[in-house]
Tab-separated table of N, CA, C and O in Angstrom:
chain	number	residue	atom	x	y	z
C	1246	UNK	N	117.705	4.581	88.614
C	1246	UNK	CA	117.660	3.165	88.959
C	1246	UNK	C	117.433	3.035	90.463
C	1246	UNK	O	118.126	3.681	91.257
C	1247	UNK	N	116.472	2.215	90.827
C	1247	UNK	CA	116.212	1.938	92.237
C	1247	UNK	C	116.629	0.503	92.546
C	1247	UNK	O	116.386	-0.396	91.748
C	1248	UNK	N	117.257	0.332	93.702
C	1248	UNK	CA	117.744	-0.973	94.110
C	1248	UNK	C	117.148	-1.349	95.458
C	1248	UNK	O	117.179	-0.551	96.397
C	1249	UNK	N	116.624	-2.554	95.544
C	1249	UNK	CA	116.021	-3.049	96.772
C	1249	UNK	C	116.695	-4.360	97.153
C	1249	UNK	O	116.522	-5.368	96.476
C	1250	UNK	N	117.481	-4.312	98.215
C	1250	UNK	CA	118.182	-5.510	98.678
C	1250	UNK	C	117.416	-6.168	99.807
C	1250	UNK	O	116.838	-5.484	100.660
C	1251	UNK	N	117.414	-7.481	99.818
C	1251	UNK	CA	116.758	-8.209	100.896
C	1251	UNK	C	117.383	-9.597	101.013
C	1251	UNK	O	118.172	-10.011	100.147
C	1252	UNK	N	117.025	-10.297	102.084
C	1252	UNK	CA	117.544	-11.637	102.297
C	1252	UNK	C	118.488	-11.767	103.477
C	1252	UNK	O	118.925	-12.870	103.802
C	1253	UNK	N	118.822	-10.656	104.125
C	1253	UNK	CA	119.699	-10.731	105.272
C	1253	UNK	C	119.019	-11.368	106.464
C	1253	UNK	O	117.823	-11.630	106.456
C	1254	UNK	N	119.822	-11.638	107.490
C	1254	UNK	CA	119.271	-12.239	108.693
C	1254	UNK	C	120.355	-12.786	109.578
C	1254	UNK	O	121.539	-12.500	109.373
C	1255	UNK	N	119.937	-13.576	110.543
C	1255	UNK	CA	120.859	-14.203	111.476
C	1255	UNK	C	121.142	-15.635	111.021
C	1255	UNK	O	120.205	-16.398	110.745
C	1256	UNK	N	122.410	-15.998	110.954
C	1256	UNK	CA	122.795	-17.338	110.529
C	1256	UNK	C	123.967	-17.799	111.390
C	1256	UNK	O	124.786	-16.980	111.821
C	1257	UNK	N	124.034	-19.092	111.631
C	1257	UNK	CA	125.125	-19.629	112.430
C	1257	UNK	C	126.397	-19.745	111.614
C	1257	UNK	O	126.339	-19.881	110.375
C	1258	UNK	N	127.540	-19.704	112.260
C	1258	UNK	CA	128.804	-19.913	111.537
C	1258	UNK	C	128.776	-21.227	110.763
C	1258	UNK	O	128.303	-22.247	111.274
C	1259	UNK	N	129.264	-21.176	109.530
C	1259	UNK	CA	129.229	-22.347	108.663
C	1259	UNK	C	127.971	-22.446	107.839
C	1259	UNK	O	127.884	-23.282	106.927
C	1260	UNK	N	126.999	-21.599	108.117
C	1260	UNK	CA	125.733	-21.633	107.398
C	1260	UNK	C	125.778	-20.886	106.081
C	1260	UNK	O	126.822	-20.360	105.668
C	1261	UNK	N	124.626	-20.867	105.430
C	1261	UNK	CA	124.511	-20.227	104.114
C	1261	UNK	C	123.366	-19.232	104.102
C	1261	UNK	O	122.413	-19.350	104.884
C	1262	UNK	N	123.475	-18.287	103.210
C	1262	UNK	CA	122.450	-17.260	103.047
C	1262	UNK	C	122.536	-16.738	101.624
C	1262	UNK	O	123.635	-16.645	101.059
C	1263	UNK	N	121.397	-16.409	101.052
C	1263	UNK	CA	121.374	-15.819	99.719
C	1263	UNK	C	120.729	-14.445	99.785
C	1263	UNK	O	119.604	-14.304	100.264
C	1264	UNK	N	121.448	-13.458	99.326
C	1264	UNK	CA	120.933	-12.103	99.240
C	1264	UNK	C	120.418	-11.847	97.827
C	1264	UNK	O	120.957	-12.372	96.850
C	1265	UNK	N	119.390	-11.016	97.740
C	1265	UNK	CA	118.837	-10.638	96.446
C	1265	UNK	C	118.774	-9.120	96.353
C	1265	UNK	O	118.619	-8.439	97.368
C	1266	UNK	N	118.879	-8.631	95.142
C	1266	UNK	CA	118.768	-7.192	94.903
C	1266	UNK	C	117.948	-6.990	93.644
C	1266	UNK	O	118.381	-7.351	92.545
C	1267	UNK	N	116.771	-6.407	93.805
C	1267	UNK	CA	115.885	-6.161	92.677
C	1267	UNK	C	116.117	-4.747	92.156
C	1267	UNK	O	116.072	-3.782	92.927
C	1268	UNK	N	116.361	-4.644	90.865
C	1268	UNK	CA	116.596	-3.347	90.230
C	1268	UNK	C	115.368	-2.933	89.431
C	1268	UNK	O	114.719	-3.754	88.796
C	1269	UNK	N	115.068	-1.652	89.455
C	1269	UNK	CA	113.945	-1.117	88.688
C	1269	UNK	C	114.319	0.272	88.185
C	1269	UNK	O	115.294	0.875	88.630
C	1270	UNK	N	113.531	0.758	87.251
C	1270	UNK	CA	113.803	2.075	86.691
C	1270	UNK	C	114.558	1.966	85.368
C	1270	UNK	O	114.289	1.088	84.566
C	1271	UNK	N	115.522	2.838	85.160
C	1271	UNK	CA	116.268	2.914	83.901
C	1271	UNK	C	117.354	1.833	83.842
C	1271	UNK	O	118.558	2.125	83.848
C	1272	UNK	N	116.909	0.601	83.739
C	1272	UNK	CA	117.834	-0.536	83.759
C	1272	UNK	C	118.790	-0.487	82.575
C	1272	UNK	O	119.948	-0.916	82.675
C	1273	UNK	N	118.350	0.047	81.463
C	1273	UNK	CA	119.196	0.076	80.269
C	1273	UNK	C	120.435	0.946	80.448
C	1273	UNK	O	121.380	0.860	79.661
C	1274	UNK	N	120.458	1.777	81.481
C	1274	UNK	CA	121.603	2.657	81.700
C	1274	UNK	C	122.731	1.973	82.459
C	1274	UNK	O	123.792	2.565	82.650
C	1275	UNK	N	122.534	0.744	82.904
C	1275	UNK	CA	123.558	0.055	83.675
C	1275	UNK	C	123.975	-1.232	82.976
C	1275	UNK	O	123.201	-1.838	82.242
C	1276	UNK	N	125.216	-1.631	83.192
C	1276	UNK	CA	125.661	-2.934	82.692
C	1276	UNK	C	126.525	-3.655	83.709
C	1276	UNK	O	127.207	-4.620	83.390
C	1277	UNK	N	126.492	-3.149	84.940
C	1277	UNK	CA	127.278	-3.781	85.999
C	1277	UNK	C	126.569	-3.615	87.325
C	1277	UNK	O	125.901	-2.609	87.573
C	1278	UNK	N	126.699	-4.633	88.167
C	1278	UNK	CA	126.138	-4.576	89.507
C	1278	UNK	C	127.096	-5.254	90.472
C	1278	UNK	O	127.921	-6.084	90.078
C	1279	UNK	N	126.967	-4.899	91.720
C	1279	UNK	CA	127.882	-5.483	92.692
C	1279	UNK	C	127.308	-5.508	94.091
C	1279	UNK	O	126.229	-4.968	94.350
C	1280	UNK	N	128.046	-6.164	94.957
C	1280	UNK	CA	127.722	-6.220	96.378
C	1280	UNK	C	128.894	-5.645	97.159
C	1280	UNK	O	130.050	-6.028	96.932
C	1281	UNK	N	128.578	-4.768	98.088
C	1281	UNK	CA	129.545	-4.228	99.027
C	1281	UNK	C	129.034	-4.520	100.440
C	1281	UNK	O	127.866	-4.854	100.628
C	1282	UNK	N	129.890	-4.354	101.405
C	1282	UNK	CA	129.460	-4.527	102.788
C	1282	UNK	C	130.201	-3.552	103.694
C	1282	UNK	O	131.304	-3.131	103.390
C	1283	UNK	N	129.555	-3.237	104.805
C	1283	UNK	CA	130.181	-2.395	105.826
C	1283	UNK	C	130.003	-3.084	107.166
C	1283	UNK	O	128.873	-3.209	107.650
C	1284	UNK	N	131.100	-3.520	107.721
C	1284	UNK	CA	131.082	-4.153	109.039
C	1284	UNK	C	131.129	-3.068	110.115
C	1284	UNK	O	131.601	-1.958	109.848
C	1285	UNK	N	130.659	-3.366	111.302
C	1285	UNK	CA	130.685	-2.374	112.385
C	1285	UNK	C	132.083	-1.816	112.602
C	1285	UNK	O	133.047	-2.576	112.772
C	1286	UNK	N	132.212	-0.502	112.574
C	1286	UNK	CA	133.498	0.136	112.821
C	1286	UNK	C	134.473	0.085	111.668
C	1286	UNK	O	135.632	0.481	111.824
C	1287	UNK	N	134.038	-0.394	110.506
C	1287	UNK	CA	134.942	-0.514	109.370
C	1287	UNK	C	134.394	0.240	108.165
C	1287	UNK	O	133.225	0.613	108.118
C	1288	UNK	N	135.251	0.414	107.184
C	1288	UNK	CA	134.829	1.078	105.958
C	1288	UNK	C	134.111	0.084	105.037
C	1288	UNK	O	134.284	-1.128	105.143
C	1289	UNK	N	133.342	0.643	104.140
C	1289	UNK	CA	132.677	-0.190	103.152
C	1289	UNK	C	133.712	-0.857	102.256
C	1289	UNK	O	134.695	-0.236	101.861
C	1290	UNK	N	133.461	-2.111	101.927
C	1290	UNK	CA	134.404	-2.843	101.092
C	1290	UNK	C	133.662	-3.668	100.051
C	1290	UNK	O	132.519	-4.079	100.246
C	1291	UNK	N	134.347	-3.902	98.959
C	1291	UNK	CA	133.796	-4.728	97.891
C	1291	UNK	C	133.680	-6.178	98.348
C	1291	UNK	O	134.573	-6.696	99.001
C	1292	UNK	N	132.570	-6.812	97.954
C	1292	UNK	CA	132.416	-8.243	98.158
C	1292	UNK	C	132.546	-8.954	96.815
C	1292	UNK	O	133.380	-9.844	96.645
C	1293	UNK	N	131.725	-8.542	95.855
C	1293	UNK	CA	131.758	-9.138	94.518
C	1293	UNK	C	131.049	-8.199	93.554
C	1293	UNK	O	130.167	-7.437	93.960
C	1294	UNK	N	131.422	-8.277	92.294
C	1294	UNK	CA	130.809	-7.441	91.271
C	1294	UNK	C	130.872	-8.146	89.943
C	1294	UNK	O	131.748	-8.996	89.721
C	1295	UNK	N	129.956	-7.778	89.051
C	1295	UNK	CA	129.939	-8.423	87.756
C	1295	UNK	C	129.369	-7.512	86.687
C	1295	UNK	O	128.520	-6.664	86.945
C	1296	UNK	N	129.886	-7.698	85.473
C	1296	UNK	CA	129.331	-7.069	84.291
C	1296	UNK	C	129.010	-8.177	83.307
C	1296	UNK	O	128.980	-9.345	83.673
C	1297	UNK	N	128.805	-7.833	82.040
C	1297	UNK	CA	128.470	-8.855	81.048
C	1297	UNK	C	129.581	-9.894	80.897
C	1297	UNK	O	129.310	-11.065	80.632
C	1298	UNK	N	130.844	-9.456	81.046
C	1298	UNK	CA	131.938	-10.388	80.777
C	1298	UNK	C	133.040	-10.349	81.821
C	1298	UNK	O	134.110	-10.925	81.603
C	1299	UNK	N	132.810	-9.683	82.938
C	1299	UNK	CA	133.842	-9.584	83.973
C	1299	UNK	C	133.227	-9.784	85.347
C	1299	UNK	O	132.172	-9.217	85.645
C	1300	UNK	N	133.891	-10.576	86.157
C	1300	UNK	CA	133.449	-10.814	87.535
C	1300	UNK	C	134.639	-10.671	88.466
C	1300	UNK	O	135.716	-11.191	88.177
C	1301	UNK	N	134.450	-9.945	89.564
C	1301	UNK	CA	135.503	-9.773	90.567
C	1301	UNK	C	134.986	-10.201	91.930
C	1301	UNK	O	133.828	-9.934	92.269
C	1302	UNK	N	135.853	-10.806	92.695
C	1302	UNK	CA	135.547	-11.159	94.080
C	1302	UNK	C	136.637	-10.612	94.994
C	1302	UNK	O	137.819	-10.624	94.646
C	1303	UNK	N	136.236	-10.168	96.163
C	1303	UNK	CA	137.218	-9.860	97.184
C	1303	UNK	C	137.872	-11.161	97.628
C	1303	UNK	O	137.256	-12.230	97.555
C	1304	UNK	N	139.102	-11.076	98.084
C	1304	UNK	CA	139.787	-12.288	98.527
C	1304	UNK	C	138.989	-13.017	99.614
C	1304	UNK	O	138.968	-14.243	99.660
C	1305	UNK	N	138.336	-12.256	100.463
C	1305	UNK	CA	137.570	-12.850	101.559
C	1305	UNK	C	136.349	-13.618	101.067
C	1305	UNK	O	135.791	-14.439	101.801
C	1306	UNK	N	135.922	-13.339	99.838
C	1306	UNK	CA	134.724	-13.970	99.291
C	1306	UNK	C	135.032	-15.136	98.351
C	1306	UNK	O	134.164	-15.989	98.117
C	1307	UNK	N	136.231	-15.181	97.841
C	1307	UNK	CA	136.589	-16.214	96.864
C	1307	UNK	C	136.434	-17.615	97.459
C	1307	UNK	O	136.885	-17.882	98.568
C	1308	UNK	N	135.769	-18.473	96.689
C	1308	UNK	CA	135.577	-19.846	97.131
C	1308	UNK	C	134.387	-20.054	98.042
C	1308	UNK	O	133.987	-21.195	98.292
C	1309	UNK	N	133.830	-18.968	98.579
C	1309	UNK	CA	132.689	-19.107	99.490
C	1309	UNK	C	131.434	-18.426	98.959
C	1309	UNK	O	130.319	-18.896	99.195
C	1310	UNK	N	131.602	-17.306	98.263
C	1310	UNK	CA	130.462	-16.530	97.773
C	1310	UNK	C	130.375	-16.636	96.256
C	1310	UNK	O	131.398	-16.742	95.567
C	1311	UNK	N	129.151	-16.560	95.747
C	1311	UNK	CA	128.937	-16.569	94.306
C	1311	UNK	C	127.952	-15.466	93.931
C	1311	UNK	O	126.843	-15.419	94.474
C	1312	UNK	N	128.375	-14.603	93.035
C	1312	UNK	CA	127.496	-13.554	92.539
C	1312	UNK	C	126.875	-14.024	91.233
C	1312	UNK	O	127.541	-14.675	90.415
C	1313	UNK	N	125.599	-13.718	91.054
C	1313	UNK	CA	124.919	-14.107	89.824
C	1313	UNK	C	123.765	-13.145	89.584
C	1313	UNK	O	123.427	-12.327	90.448
C	1314	UNK	N	123.167	-13.249	88.432
C	1314	UNK	CA	122.054	-12.365	88.114
C	1314	UNK	C	121.036	-13.078	87.243
C	1314	UNK	O	121.368	-14.007	86.509
C	1315	UNK	N	119.808	-12.643	87.360
C	1315	UNK	CA	118.726	-13.098	86.494
C	1315	UNK	C	118.284	-11.866	85.707
C	1315	UNK	O	117.593	-10.992	86.246
C	1316	UNK	N	118.703	-11.792	84.459
C	1316	UNK	CA	118.429	-10.604	83.644
C	1316	UNK	C	116.930	-10.417	83.446
C	1316	UNK	O	116.429	-9.290	83.501
C	1317	UNK	N	116.206	-11.504	83.257
C	1317	UNK	CA	114.765	-11.407	83.026
C	1317	UNK	C	114.044	-10.807	84.229
C	1317	UNK	O	113.034	-10.121	84.081
C	1318	UNK	N	114.562	-11.066	85.415
C	1318	UNK	CA	113.941	-10.549	86.640
C	1318	UNK	C	114.609	-9.285	87.150
C	1318	UNK	O	114.215	-8.755	88.188
C	1319	UNK	N	115.651	-8.819	86.442
C	1319	UNK	CA	116.403	-7.633	86.889
C	1319	UNK	C	116.852	-7.787	88.339
C	1319	UNK	O	116.743	-6.848	89.139
C	1320	UNK	N	117.353	-8.947	88.655
C	1320	UNK	CA	117.716	-9.248	90.036
C	1320	UNK	C	119.146	-9.779	90.117
C	1320	UNK	O	119.551	-10.613	89.309
C	1321	UNK	N	119.864	-9.277	91.095
C	1321	UNK	CA	121.227	-9.698	91.384
C	1321	UNK	C	121.201	-10.545	92.649
C	1321	UNK	O	120.414	-10.250	93.563
C	1322	UNK	N	122.029	-11.574	92.702
C	1322	UNK	CA	122.075	-12.466	93.858
C	1322	UNK	C	123.492	-12.556	94.415
C	1322	UNK	O	124.473	-12.336	93.713
C	1323	UNK	N	123.553	-12.907	95.682
C	1323	UNK	CA	124.827	-13.243	96.296
C	1323	UNK	C	124.597	-14.478	97.153
C	1323	UNK	O	123.955	-14.392	98.202
C	1324	UNK	N	125.094	-15.609	96.691
C	1324	UNK	CA	125.021	-16.841	97.451
C	1324	UNK	C	126.238	-16.896	98.361
C	1324	UNK	O	127.373	-16.871	97.893
C	1325	UNK	N	125.991	-16.973	99.660
C	1325	UNK	CA	127.074	-16.967	100.641
C	1325	UNK	C	127.073	-18.286	101.394
C	1325	UNK	O	126.068	-18.651	102.018
C	1326	UNK	N	128.173	-18.998	101.301
C	1326	UNK	CA	128.335	-20.281	101.985
C	1326	UNK	C	129.472	-20.191	102.999
C	1326	UNK	O	130.290	-19.277	102.943
C	1327	UNK	N	129.509	-21.150	103.896
C	1327	UNK	CA	130.576	-21.224	104.904
C	1327	UNK	C	130.770	-19.883	105.597
C	1327	UNK	O	131.892	-19.392	105.736
C	1328	UNK	N	129.691	-19.309	106.034
C	1328	UNK	CA	129.742	-17.976	106.623
C	1328	UNK	C	130.518	-17.970	107.935
C	1328	UNK	O	130.489	-18.942	108.708
C	1329	UNK	N	131.213	-16.857	108.157
C	1329	UNK	CA	132.040	-16.678	109.340
C	1329	UNK	C	131.545	-15.456	110.120
C	1329	UNK	O	130.936	-14.562	109.537
C	1330	UNK	N	131.840	-15.385	111.403
C	1330	UNK	CA	131.443	-14.198	112.172
C	1330	UNK	C	131.956	-12.899	111.551
C	1330	UNK	O	131.269	-11.870	111.626
C	1331	UNK	N	133.114	-12.934	110.929
C	1331	UNK	CA	133.659	-11.722	110.314
C	1331	UNK	C	132.919	-11.304	109.047
C	1331	UNK	O	133.208	-10.243	108.487
C	1332	UNK	N	131.968	-12.115	108.595
C	1332	UNK	CA	131.109	-11.713	107.483
C	1332	UNK	C	129.936	-10.854	107.954
C	1332	UNK	O	129.171	-10.344	107.133
C	1333	UNK	N	129.793	-10.692	109.247
C	1333	UNK	CA	128.733	-9.861	109.801
C	1333	UNK	C	128.903	-8.424	109.314
C	1333	UNK	O	129.957	-7.813	109.499
C	1334	UNK	N	127.856	-7.904	108.674
C	1334	UNK	CA	127.925	-6.567	108.095
C	1334	UNK	C	126.567	-6.213	107.506
C	1334	UNK	O	125.681	-7.064	107.393
C	1335	UNK	N	126.446	-4.965	107.124
C	1335	UNK	CA	125.316	-4.555	106.283
C	1335	UNK	C	125.789	-4.675	104.836
C	1335	UNK	O	126.831	-4.117	104.475
C	1336	UNK	N	125.022	-5.400	104.046
C	1336	UNK	CA	125.379	-5.634	102.658
C	1336	UNK	C	124.559	-4.728	101.749
C	1336	UNK	O	123.330	-4.654	101.878
C	1337	UNK	N	125.252	-4.078	100.844
C	1337	UNK	CA	124.628	-3.138	99.921
C	1337	UNK	C	124.806	-3.614	98.485
C	1337	UNK	O	125.884	-4.091	98.115
C	1338	UNK	N	123.776	-3.466	97.680
C	1338	UNK	CA	123.959	-3.712	96.259
C	1338	UNK	C	124.160	-2.384	95.548
C	1338	UNK	O	123.688	-1.333	96.022
C	1339	UNK	N	124.853	-2.453	94.449
C	1339	UNK	CA	125.204	-1.258	93.696
C	1339	UNK	C	124.987	-1.522	92.213
C	1339	UNK	O	125.005	-2.671	91.770
C	1340	UNK	N	124.792	-0.442	91.459
C	1340	UNK	CA	124.593	-0.571	90.018
C	1340	UNK	C	125.294	0.565	89.298
C	1340	UNK	O	125.340	1.699	89.800
C	1341	UNK	N	125.851	0.251	88.141
C	1341	UNK	CA	126.553	1.261	87.358
C	1341	UNK	C	127.001	0.668	86.046
C	1341	UNK	O	126.228	-0.028	85.383
C	1342	UNK	N	128.254	0.888	85.699
C	1342	UNK	CA	128.755	0.326	84.453
C	1342	UNK	C	130.228	-0.043	84.571
C	1342	UNK	O	130.954	0.483	85.416
C	1343	UNK	N	130.612	-0.964	83.726
C	1343	UNK	CA	132.002	-1.401	83.664
C	1343	UNK	C	132.701	-0.580	82.590
C	1343	UNK	O	132.332	-0.629	81.417
C	1344	UNK	N	133.729	0.169	83.025
C	1344	UNK	CA	134.404	1.103	82.130
C	1344	UNK	C	135.700	0.540	81.577
C	1344	UNK	O	136.553	1.319	81.127
C	1345	UNK	N	135.846	-0.767	81.603
C	1345	UNK	CA	137.042	-1.358	81.018
C	1345	UNK	C	138.094	-1.688	82.058
C	1345	UNK	O	137.973	-1.355	83.245
C	1346	UNK	N	139.150	-2.317	81.615
C	1346	UNK	CA	140.185	-2.805	82.514
C	1346	UNK	C	140.898	-1.669	83.232
C	1346	UNK	O	141.363	-1.831	84.357
C	1347	UNK	N	140.984	-0.530	82.622
C	1347	UNK	CA	141.726	0.573	83.245
C	1347	UNK	C	140.901	1.271	84.322
C	1347	UNK	O	141.387	1.507	85.431
C	1348	UNK	N	139.646	1.608	84.017
C	1348	UNK	CA	138.815	2.343	84.973
C	1348	UNK	C	137.985	1.438	85.863
C	1348	UNK	O	137.531	1.849	86.932
C	1349	UNK	N	137.734	0.225	85.414
C	1349	UNK	CA	137.026	-0.728	86.256
C	1349	UNK	C	135.539	-0.440	86.371
C	1349	UNK	O	134.921	0.127	85.484
C	1350	UNK	N	134.986	-0.837	87.515
C	1350	UNK	CA	133.558	-0.691	87.784
C	1350	UNK	C	133.286	0.678	88.397
C	1350	UNK	O	133.959	1.082	89.348
C	1351	UNK	N	132.283	1.354	87.864
C	1351	UNK	CA	131.886	2.662	88.370
C	1351	UNK	C	130.417	2.609	88.752
C	1351	UNK	O	129.577	2.220	87.942
C	1352	UNK	N	130.104	3.007	89.990
C	1352	UNK	CA	128.741	2.862	90.478
C	1352	UNK	C	128.059	4.204	90.709
C	1352	UNK	O	128.623	5.098	91.325
C	1353	UNK	N	126.823	4.300	90.222
C	1353	UNK	CA	126.026	5.507	90.398
C	1353	UNK	C	124.863	5.303	91.363
C	1353	UNK	O	124.295	6.290	91.846
C	1354	UNK	N	124.484	4.062	91.606
C	1354	UNK	CA	123.280	3.782	92.380
C	1354	UNK	C	123.586	2.780	93.489
C	1354	UNK	O	124.368	1.841	93.306
C	1355	UNK	N	122.923	3.017	94.622
C	1355	UNK	CA	123.125	2.149	95.783
C	1355	UNK	C	121.781	1.811	96.418
C	1355	UNK	O	120.895	2.664	96.500
C	1356	UNK	N	121.676	0.567	96.884
C	1356	UNK	CA	120.487	0.156	97.618
C	1356	UNK	C	120.609	0.527	99.083
C	1356	UNK	O	121.631	1.055	99.526
C	1357	UNK	N	119.580	0.195	99.847
C	1357	UNK	CA	119.513	0.627	101.245
C	1357	UNK	C	120.249	-0.307	102.198
C	1357	UNK	O	120.476	0.059	103.335
C	1358	UNK	N	120.626	-1.477	101.758
C	1358	UNK	CA	121.372	-2.387	102.620
C	1358	UNK	C	120.499	-3.409	103.307
C	1358	UNK	O	119.338	-3.143	103.629
C	1359	UNK	N	121.069	-4.580	103.530
C	1359	UNK	CA	120.402	-5.633	104.282
C	1359	UNK	C	121.434	-6.211	105.256
C	1359	UNK	O	122.578	-6.457	104.881
C	1360	UNK	N	121.016	-6.403	106.497
C	1360	UNK	CA	121.962	-6.771	107.544
C	1360	UNK	C	122.124	-8.279	107.631
C	1360	UNK	O	121.145	-9.024	107.678
C	1361	UNK	N	123.379	-8.706	107.696
C	1361	UNK	CA	123.714	-10.117	107.871
C	1361	UNK	C	124.491	-10.256	109.173
C	1361	UNK	O	125.487	-9.563	109.380
C	1362	UNK	N	124.008	-11.125	110.034
C	1362	UNK	CA	124.683	-11.391	111.299
C	1362	UNK	C	125.025	-12.865	111.368
C	1362	UNK	O	124.139	-13.721	111.237
C	1363	UNK	N	126.310	-13.150	111.546
C	1363	UNK	CA	126.774	-14.529	111.652
C	1363	UNK	C	127.208	-14.754	113.093
C	1363	UNK	O	128.213	-14.219	113.542
C	1364	UNK	N	126.422	-15.538	113.789
C	1364	UNK	CA	126.676	-15.737	115.217
C	1364	UNK	C	125.996	-17.016	115.686
C	1364	UNK	O	124.950	-17.407	115.165
C	1365	UNK	N	126.611	-17.650	116.671
C	1365	UNK	CA	126.016	-18.836	117.273
C	1365	UNK	C	125.179	-18.455	118.488
C	1365	UNK	O	124.568	-19.324	119.118
């Protein structure tokens, strides 16, 4: 599975941005996708993830970000509203499968990342 993320850029605090991630290849091998981010000097962290029947958001994303997908286009989206400077990071999309409530989301594939900068 190949993942191509795009849509990053510079946005002012309080602004909005939508990230997209196009998946290609052996799509039938995955049933879950997600967004992670790595801020400067910090570890990679979950932003949001979804499978056919489960969606998770990081506390920092709840109420501001929305993850969605277009199955026909094999594309994952992340709508980000009310952006803050602390949202500045490289955002990565991931693909894998949801292994149930006990094991959770497991990812085998990662995109190259798209940079989001929130600054005035």
